[in-house]
Coordinates of C-alpha atoms in Angstrom, one line a residue:
M275 CA 30.1 42.9 -32.3
Q276 CA 28.0 45.9 -33.4
T277 CA 27.3 47.2 -36.9
T278 CA 26.0 50.7 -37.9
D279 CA 22.6 51.0 -39.5
P280 CA 23.4 51.0 -43.2
G281 CA 20.2 53.0 -44.1
G282 CA 21.1 55.9 -41.8
N283 CA 17.6 56.0 -40.5
G284 CA 18.6 56.8 -36.9
Q285 CA 17.6 53.5 -35.4
G286 CA 21.1 53.1 -33.8
P287 CA 23.4 50.1 -33.7
T288 CA 22.1 46.6 -34.1
T289 CA 23.7 43.3 -33.2
T290 CA 24.8 40.7 -35.7
A291 CA 22.6 38.2 -33.8
A292 CA 19.5 40.3 -34.4
T293 CA 20.5 40.7 -38.1
A294 CA 20.9 37.0 -38.4
A295 CA 17.5 36.4 -36.7
A296 CA 15.9 38.9 -39.2
N297 CA 17.5 37.0 -42.1
N298 CA 16.2 33.7 -40.8
N299 CA 12.7 35.2 -40.4
N300 CA 12.8 36.5 -44.0
S301 CA 14.0 33.1 -45.2
S302 CA 11.2 31.4 -43.3
Y303 CA 8.7 33.8 -44.7
N304 CA 9.9 33.2 -48.3
N305 CA 9.6 29.4 -47.7
G306 CA 6.0 29.8 -46.7
S307 CA 6.7 29.2 -43.0
T308 CA 5.3 31.3 -40.1
S309 CA 7.5 34.2 -39.2
G310 CA 9.8 33.6 -36.3
R311 CA 9.7 29.8 -36.5
S312 CA 12.0 27.4 -38.2
S313 CA 9.3 24.7 -38.5
P314 CA 5.6 24.6 -38.0
K315 CA 4.3 23.5 -34.5
P316 CA 2.5 20.1 -34.6
P317 CA -1.3 20.6 -34.1
A318 CA -2.6 19.8 -30.6
G319 CA -3.8 16.2 -30.3
S320 CA -1.8 14.9 -33.3
W321 CA 0.6 12.0 -33.1
A322 CA 3.6 14.3 -33.5
S323 CA 2.4 16.4 -30.6
M324 CA 1.9 13.4 -28.4
K325 CA 5.3 12.0 -29.3
A326 CA 6.9 15.4 -28.5
S327 CA 5.2 15.4 -25.1
V328 CA 6.4 11.8 -24.3
L329 CA 9.9 12.7 -25.2
R330 CA 9.8 15.8 -23.1
W331 CA 8.5 13.9 -20.0
R332 CA 10.9 11.0 -20.3
G333 CA 13.6 11.3 -17.7
S334 CA 11.5 13.7 -15.6
R335 CA 11.9 13.3 -11.8
K336 CA 8.3 14.2 -11.3
L337 CA 7.1 11.5 -13.7
V338 CA 9.2 8.9 -11.9
L339 CA 7.7 10.0 -8.6
V340 CA 4.2 9.6 -10.1
I341 CA 4.9 6.1 -11.5
V342 CA 6.4 4.9 -8.2
A343 CA 3.4 6.4 -6.2
I344 CA 0.9 4.7 -8.5
A345 CA 2.8 1.3 -8.2
L346 CA 2.8 1.6 -4.4
L347 CA -0.9 2.6 -4.4
L348 CA -2.0 -0.4 -6.4
D349 CA 0.2 -2.8 -4.5
N350 CA -1.2 -1.7 -1.2
M351 CA -4.7 -1.7 -2.5
L352 CA -4.3 -5.3 -3.3
L353 CA -2.6 -5.9 0.0
T354 CA -5.6 -4.5 2.0
V355 CA -8.6 -5.1 -0.3
V356 CA -8.6 -8.7 0.9
V357 CA -8.9 -7.8 4.6
P358 CA -12.8 -7.7 4.7
I359 CA -13.2 -10.3 2.0
I360 CA -11.1 -13.3 2.8
P361 CA -12.3 -14.2 6.3
E362 CA -16.0 -14.3 5.4
F363 CA -15.3 -15.8 2.0
L364 CA -13.4 -18.7 3.5
Y365 CA -16.2 -19.3 6.0
D366 CA -18.8 -19.2 3.2
I367 CA -17.1 -21.7 0.9
R368 CA -16.9 -24.2 3.8
H369 CA -20.6 -23.6 4.7
P370 CA -22.4 -23.1 1.4
D371 CA -25.8 -23.9 2.9
A372 CA -25.3 -21.5 5.9
P373 CA -23.2 -18.5 4.9
L374 CA -22.2 -16.1 7.6
A375 CA -24.5 -13.3 6.4
S376 CA -27.5 -15.5 6.9
F377 CA -26.9 -16.0 10.6
P378 CA -29.2 -13.6 12.7
K379 CA -27.4 -11.0 14.8
E380 CA -30.0 -11.2 17.6
P381 CA -31.8 -14.3 19.2
P382 CA -35.4 -14.9 18.1
T383 CA -37.9 -12.7 20.0
T384 CA -41.1 -14.6 19.2
L385 CA -41.7 -18.2 20.3
S386 CA -44.4 -20.7 19.6
P387 CA -46.6 -21.9 22.6
C388 CA -44.6 -25.1 23.0
E389 CA -41.3 -23.2 22.9
K390 CA -42.0 -20.5 25.5
E391 CA -39.5 -19.7 28.1
T392 CA -40.1 -21.4 31.5
T393 CA -39.4 -20.0 34.9
T394 CA -38.4 -22.4 37.7
P395 CA -37.4 -21.7 41.3
Y396 CA -33.8 -22.5 42.3
N397 CA -32.8 -21.8 45.9
G398 CA -35.6 -19.3 46.2
I399 CA -34.6 -17.5 42.9
D400 CA -36.6 -17.7 39.7
V401 CA -34.3 -19.0 36.9
T402 CA -35.5 -18.4 33.3
T403 CA -34.7 -21.1 30.8
P404 CA -34.6 -20.1 27.1
G405 CA -37.0 -21.8 24.7
Y406 CA -35.9 -24.1 21.9
D407 CA -35.3 -21.3 19.3
N408 CA -33.2 -19.2 21.7
A409 CA -31.2 -22.3 22.8
S410 CA -30.4 -23.3 19.3
W411 CA -29.4 -19.7 18.4
Y412 CA -26.9 -19.6 21.3
A413 CA -25.5 -23.1 20.4
E414 CA -25.1 -22.1 16.8
R415 CA -23.4 -18.8 17.8
E416 CA -20.9 -20.7 20.0
E417 CA -20.2 -23.1 17.2
R418 CA -19.6 -20.2 14.8
H419 CA -17.3 -18.6 17.3
K420 CA -15.1 -21.7 17.5
E421 CA -14.9 -21.9 13.8
L422 CA -14.0 -18.2 13.4
V423 CA -11.3 -18.5 16.0
E424 CA -9.8 -21.5 14.2
E425 CA -10.0 -19.7 10.9
T426 CA -7.9 -16.8 12.3
V427 CA -4.9 -19.1 12.1
E428 CA -5.4 -19.8 8.4
V429 CA -6.2 -16.2 7.6
G430 CA -3.1 -15.1 9.5
L431 CA -0.9 -17.5 7.6
M432 CA -2.3 -16.4 4.3
F433 CA -1.7 -12.7 5.1
A434 CA 1.8 -13.4 6.4
S435 CA 2.7 -15.4 3.3
K436 CA 3.0 -12.3 1.2
A437 CA 5.4 -10.7 3.6
F438 CA 7.4 -13.9 4.1
V439 CA 7.9 -14.4 0.3
Q440 CA 8.8 -10.7 -0.1
L441 CA 11.3 -11.1 2.7
L442 CA 13.0 -13.9 0.8
A443 CA 12.9 -12.0 -2.6
N444 CA 14.3 -8.6 -1.3
P445 CA 18.0 -9.8 -0.9
I446 CA 17.8 -11.0 -4.5
V447 CA 16.1 -7.9 -6.0
G448 CA 18.3 -5.4 -4.3
P449 CA 21.7 -6.5 -5.8
L450 CA 19.9 -7.3 -9.1
T451 CA 19.1 -3.6 -9.5
H452 CA 22.8 -2.8 -9.4
K453 CA 23.4 -5.1 -12.3
I454 CA 20.4 -4.3 -14.6
G455 CA 19.0 -1.0 -13.3
Y456 CA 15.7 -0.1 -11.7
S457 CA 13.3 0.0 -14.6
I458 CA 13.3 -3.8 -15.6
P459 CA 12.5 -5.0 -12.0
M460 CA 9.9 -2.3 -11.7
F461 CA 8.1 -3.5 -14.8
A462 CA 8.5 -7.2 -13.7
G463 CA 6.7 -6.2 -10.4
F464 CA 3.8 -4.9 -12.5
V465 CA 3.5 -8.2 -14.5
I466 CA 3.6 -10.3 -11.3
M467 CA 1.0 -8.2 -9.5
F468 CA -1.3 -8.3 -12.5
I469 CA -1.2 -12.1 -12.5
S470 CA -1.7 -12.3 -8.8
T471 CA -4.7 -10.0 -9.0
L472 CA -6.4 -12.2 -11.6
I473 CA -5.8 -15.3 -9.5
F474 CA -7.5 -13.5 -6.6
A475 CA -10.4 -12.6 -8.8
F476 CA -11.1 -16.2 -9.9
G477 CA -9.7 -18.3 -7.1
R478 CA -12.3 -20.3 -5.1
T479 CA -10.2 -22.4 -2.8
Y480 CA -7.9 -21.6 0.1
S481 CA -4.8 -23.0 -1.6
V482 CA -5.3 -21.0 -4.8
L483 CA -5.8 -17.8 -2.8
F484 CA -2.7 -18.6 -0.7
L485 CA -0.7 -18.9 -3.9
A486 CA -2.0 -15.6 -5.1
R487 CA -1.0 -13.9 -1.9
A488 CA 2.5 -15.4 -1.9
L489 CA 3.0 -14.5 -5.5
Q490 CA 2.1 -10.9 -4.7
G491 CA 5.1 -10.9 -2.4
I492 CA 7.5 -11.2 -5.3
G493 CA 5.8 -8.4 -7.3
S494 CA 5.8 -6.2 -4.2
S495 CA 9.5 -6.8 -3.7
C496 CA 10.3 -5.7 -7.3
S497 CA 8.1 -2.6 -7.1
S498 CA 9.1 -1.4 -3.6
V499 CA 12.9 -1.9 -3.9
S500 CA 13.1 -0.6 -7.4
G501 CA 10.7 2.3 -6.8
M502 CA 12.5 3.6 -3.6
G503 CA 15.9 3.1 -5.2
M504 CA 14.8 5.0 -8.3
L505 CA 13.6 7.9 -6.2
A506 CA 16.8 8.0 -4.1
D507 CA 18.8 8.0 -7.3
R508 CA 16.9 10.8 -8.9
Y509 CA 16.5 13.0 -5.8
T510 CA 20.0 13.5 -4.6
D511 CA 19.3 16.4 -2.2
D512 CA 18.4 15.0 1.3
K513 CA 15.5 17.4 1.8
E514 CA 14.0 16.9 -1.7
R515 CA 14.4 13.2 -1.2
G516 CA 12.5 13.3 2.0
N517 CA 9.7 15.2 0.4
A518 CA 9.6 12.9 -2.6
M519 CA 9.5 9.7 -0.5
G520 CA 6.8 11.3 1.7
I521 CA 4.6 11.7 -1.5
A522 CA 5.4 8.2 -2.7
L523 CA 4.5 6.8 0.7
G524 CA 1.3 8.9 0.4
G525 CA 0.5 6.7 -2.6
L526 CA 1.1 3.7 -0.3
A527 CA -1.2 5.3 2.3
L528 CA -3.9 6.0 -0.2
G529 CA -3.8 2.3 -1.2
V530 CA -4.2 1.3 2.4
L531 CA -6.9 3.9 2.8
I532 CA -9.0 2.9 -0.3
G533 CA -8.4 -0.9 -0.1
P534 CA -10.5 -2.1 2.9
P535 CA -13.7 0.0 2.3
F536 CA -13.4 -0.6 -1.4
G537 CA -13.1 -4.4 -0.9
G538 CA -15.9 -4.5 1.7
I539 CA -18.4 -2.5 -0.3
M540 CA -17.7 -4.2 -3.6
Y541 CA -17.9 -7.6 -2.0
E542 CA -21.2 -6.9 -0.3
F543 CA -23.0 -5.2 -3.2
V544 CA -21.3 -6.6 -6.4
G545 CA -19.4 -9.8 -5.7
K546 CA -16.0 -11.2 -4.7
S547 CA -14.4 -10.9 -8.1
A548 CA -15.3 -7.3 -8.8
P549 CA -12.7 -5.4 -6.8
F550 CA -9.9 -7.6 -8.1
L551 CA -11.0 -7.1 -11.7
I552 CA -11.0 -3.4 -11.3
L553 CA -7.5 -3.5 -9.7
S554 CA -6.2 -5.6 -12.5
A555 CA -7.4 -3.0 -15.0
L556 CA -5.7 -0.2 -13.1
A557 CA -2.5 -2.3 -12.9
L558 CA -2.6 -2.7 -16.6
G559 CA -2.8 1.0 -17.1
D560 CA 0.2 1.5 -14.8
G561 CA 2.2 -1.1 -16.8
L562 CA 1.5 0.7 -20.0
L563 CA 2.6 4.0 -18.5
Q564 CA 5.9 2.3 -17.4
L565 CA 6.3 0.8 -20.8
V566 CA 5.9 4.1 -22.7
M567 CA 7.6 6.5 -20.3
L568 CA 10.3 4.5 -18.5
Q569 CA 11.1 2.2 -21.5
P570 CA 12.5 -0.6 -19.3
S571 CA 16.1 -1.4 -20.3
M572 CA 19.3 -2.6 -18.8
V573 CA 21.4 0.1 -17.1
I574 CA 24.7 -0.8 -15.4
E575 CA 25.9 1.2 -12.4
E576 CA 29.4 2.6 -12.9
S577 CA 30.2 2.8 -9.1
D578 CA 30.7 -0.4 -7.1
P579 CA 27.7 -0.9 -4.8
P580 CA 28.1 -1.5 -1.0
S581 CA 27.8 -5.1 -0.1
L582 CA 24.7 -6.4 1.8
K583 CA 27.0 -7.5 4.6
A584 CA 28.5 -4.0 5.1
L585 CA 25.0 -2.5 5.2
V586 CA 23.6 -5.1 7.6
M587 CA 26.6 -4.6 9.9
D588 CA 26.0 -0.8 10.0
P589 CA 24.3 -0.1 13.4
Y590 CA 22.5 3.0 12.2
I591 CA 20.9 1.2 9.3
I592 CA 19.8 -1.6 11.6
V593 CA 18.2 0.8 14.1
A594 CA 16.4 2.6 11.2
A595 CA 15.2 -0.8 9.8
G596 CA 14.1 -1.9 13.3
A597 CA 12.0 1.2 13.7
I598 CA 10.2 0.3 10.5
T599 CA 9.6 -3.3 11.6
F600 CA 8.2 -2.5 15.0
A601 CA 6.0 0.4 13.6
N602 CA 4.3 -1.8 11.1
M603 CA 4.0 -4.9 13.3
G604 CA 0.9 -3.5 15.1
I605 CA -1.2 -2.9 12.1
A606 CA -0.1 -6.2 10.6
M607 CA -1.4 -7.9 13.7
L608 CA -4.8 -6.2 13.4
E609 CA -5.4 -6.9 9.7
P610 CA -6.2 -10.7 10.0
S611 CA -7.7 -10.6 13.5
L612 CA -9.7 -7.4 13.9
P613 CA -12.3 -8.2 11.2
I614 CA -12.9 -11.6 12.7
W615 CA -13.0 -10.2 16.3
M616 CA -15.5 -7.6 15.1
M617 CA -17.7 -10.3 13.4
D618 CA -17.6 -12.4 16.6
N619 CA -18.1 -9.7 19.2
M620 CA -19.8 -6.8 17.5
G621 CA -21.7 -8.6 14.7
A622 CA -20.0 -6.3 12.2
S623 CA -21.1 -6.4 8.6
R624 CA -18.7 -6.6 5.6
W625 CA -18.6 -2.8 5.0
E626 CA -18.1 -2.1 8.7
Q627 CA -15.1 -4.4 8.8
G628 CA -13.6 -2.5 5.9
V629 CA -14.4 1.0 7.2
T630 CA -12.8 0.3 10.6
F631 CA -9.4 0.7 9.0
L632 CA -10.4 4.0 7.4
P633 CA -9.2 6.3 10.3
A634 CA -5.8 4.6 10.3
S635 CA -5.4 5.0 6.5
I636 CA -6.4 8.7 6.5
S637 CA -4.1 9.6 9.4
Y638 CA -1.3 7.6 7.7
L639 CA -1.8 9.6 4.6
I640 CA -1.6 12.8 6.7
G641 CA 1.4 11.6 8.7
T642 CA 3.5 10.6 5.7
N643 CA 3.0 13.9 3.8
L644 CA 3.4 16.0 7.0
F645 CA 6.6 14.4 8.3
G646 CA 8.3 14.1 4.9
P647 CA 9.5 17.7 5.2
L648 CA 8.9 18.1 8.9
G649 CA 11.1 15.2 9.9
H650 CA 14.0 16.8 8.1
R651 CA 13.4 20.0 10.1
I652 CA 13.0 18.6 13.7
G653 CA 15.1 15.5 13.3
R654 CA 14.0 12.2 11.8
W655 CA 15.2 10.1 14.8
L656 CA 13.2 12.2 17.2
A657 CA 10.1 12.0 15.1
A658 CA 10.4 8.2 14.7
L659 CA 10.8 7.8 18.5
L660 CA 7.7 9.8 19.2
G661 CA 5.8 7.7 16.6
L662 CA 6.8 4.4 18.2
V663 CA 5.6 5.7 21.6
I664 CA 2.2 6.7 20.1
I665 CA 1.9 3.3 18.4
G666 CA 2.3 1.5 21.8
L667 CA -0.3 3.6 23.5
C668 CA -2.9 3.1 20.6
L669 CA -2.4 -0.7 20.6
L670 CA -3.2 -0.7 24.3
L671 CA -6.5 1.1 23.7
I672 CA -7.8 -1.1 20.8
P673 CA -8.7 -4.2 22.9
M674 CA -10.8 -2.0 25.2
A675 CA -13.2 -1.1 22.4
T676 CA -16.8 -2.4 22.7
S677 CA -18.2 -0.9 19.5
I678 CA -16.9 0.3 16.1
H679 CA -17.0 3.9 17.3
H680 CA -14.5 3.1 20.1
L681 CA -12.0 2.0 17.4
I682 CA -11.8 5.3 15.6
L683 CA -9.4 7.3 17.8
P684 CA -6.9 4.5 18.5
N685 CA -6.8 3.5 14.8
A686 CA -6.3 7.1 13.7
G687 CA -3.5 7.5 16.2
L688 CA -1.9 4.3 15.1
G689 CA -2.0 5.2 11.4
F690 CA -0.6 8.7 12.0
A691 CA 2.3 7.3 14.1
I692 CA 3.2 4.7 11.5
G693 CA 3.3 7.5 8.9
M694 CA 5.7 9.4 11.1
V695 CA 8.1 6.5 11.3
D696 CA 7.9 5.4 7.7
S697 CA 8.3 8.9 6.2
C698 CA 11.3 9.6 8.4
M699 CA 13.2 6.3 8.3
M700 CA 12.8 5.6 4.5
P701 CA 14.7 8.7 3.4
E702 CA 17.1 8.3 6.3
L703 CA 18.2 4.9 4.9
G704 CA 19.2 6.7 1.7
Y705 CA 21.0 9.5 3.6
L706 CA 22.9 6.9 5.7
V707 CA 24.1 5.2 2.5
D708 CA 25.2 8.6 1.1
I709 CA 27.4 9.6 4.1
R710 CA 28.6 6.2 5.2
H711 CA 28.7 4.0 2.0
T712 CA 28.5 4.3 -1.8
A713 CA 25.5 6.2 -3.1
V714 CA 23.9 3.1 -4.7
Y715 CA 20.5 2.4 -3.2
G716 CA 19.1 -0.9 -4.3
S717 CA 20.5 -3.0 -1.4
V718 CA 19.7 -0.5 1.4
Y719 CA 16.0 -0.3 0.2
A720 CA 16.0 -4.1 0.1
I721 CA 16.9 -4.0 3.8
G722 CA 14.2 -1.4 4.4
D723 CA 11.6 -3.5 2.6
V724 CA 12.8 -6.6 4.6
A725 CA 12.2 -4.6 7.7
F726 CA 8.7 -3.7 6.5
C727 CA 8.0 -7.3 5.6
L728 CA 9.3 -8.6 9.0
G729 CA 6.6 -6.5 10.6
F730 CA 3.9 -7.9 8.4
A731 CA 5.3 -11.5 8.8
I732 CA 5.7 -11.4 12.6
G733 CA 2.6 -9.3 13.3
P734 CA 0.0 -11.9 12.2
A735 CA 1.8 -14.6 14.2
L736 CA 1.4 -12.5 17.4
R737 CA -2.3 -11.8 16.9

């Protein structure tokens, strides 16, 4: 509705809304407030300003994505930080008087007069017999080799225990998210991971470290299933969901990227407890972020979720889960065996054992972020197929390496290809549930995480 200017000053018609706004401004002015505002804005940095920012961010899809990415980052840092630490640490606690680092990489070059090498003819050929020092060095190296090979079994069992426990927990956590929502299991995952990290920091026996690794499996199950389900629930568009899960898996990749070199360097120059104490502090920060922003509470789903049996019987879901299993089996096989093989055959130091996984981690980070959107464009099934072929070729090249430099290219190809498969098949699981079942995601991502864990449980057993 329009009203004529009562003053006849030629300003033309004005709207009643504008008049009301002017009256409000005058009222605010008379009350001592700033013109155009009904209430003063809280000063920056004040408690009211912080509270307003928290309220504005709660429920944001981007915030959920950040929290899930951080949770996956820390979980996978803990998963991989032990790779360069545990094999040598277990050897050292069994040989406190002769730790692995004290063993010389090369045989002695100087001999005393009574220990000189002797040359004797044998069938017309001079045969050189090493002196006492050289002979003892070779004998000790052979003994060390046998113990490291035997230790591979124990290390493999410890590394596989996390995946095995996570495998058992996933079918429980998946349906549980339908009954109580995603935020409570997500927060429970943080609590369990925090406890597991502290046990790793102060554990000094194989059994205690084994317990910490197994306990981490329960926390990982809560974080992974709840996190992926939460993202699938918030990002309903298939393309946006693929991009979001690519970013979240980028957090996973960053954890895998940082973990081994971080663990190897900290173990060599600071000590065994240092990397785990830093991780526990970071995990505590993530838990506080969840507590403030997500406010864990019970949320009951209105729609009936699909049963685990119906999802397991779906051939498309099984094929997608199988691709995740076989893609991750190769890197899982290398984690416990490659550091020991490098120590035994290359005389690799702690930091070299950690750095050897760096190319795989960097390329995984690139692959997940690249094929999140690209997989949707060219077809996720085709991208996953190409990734599996590349994984097979890279695994054939790794045993041919004779130095750490020869491992760079196959490890990089391996990480990139695993990133292709994971970033395509994880959002594909959510899409399959959307078009073939009810759009409730806890159980299908429990199956996806079971597939991931199967790879990390079977892989070490095949090393």
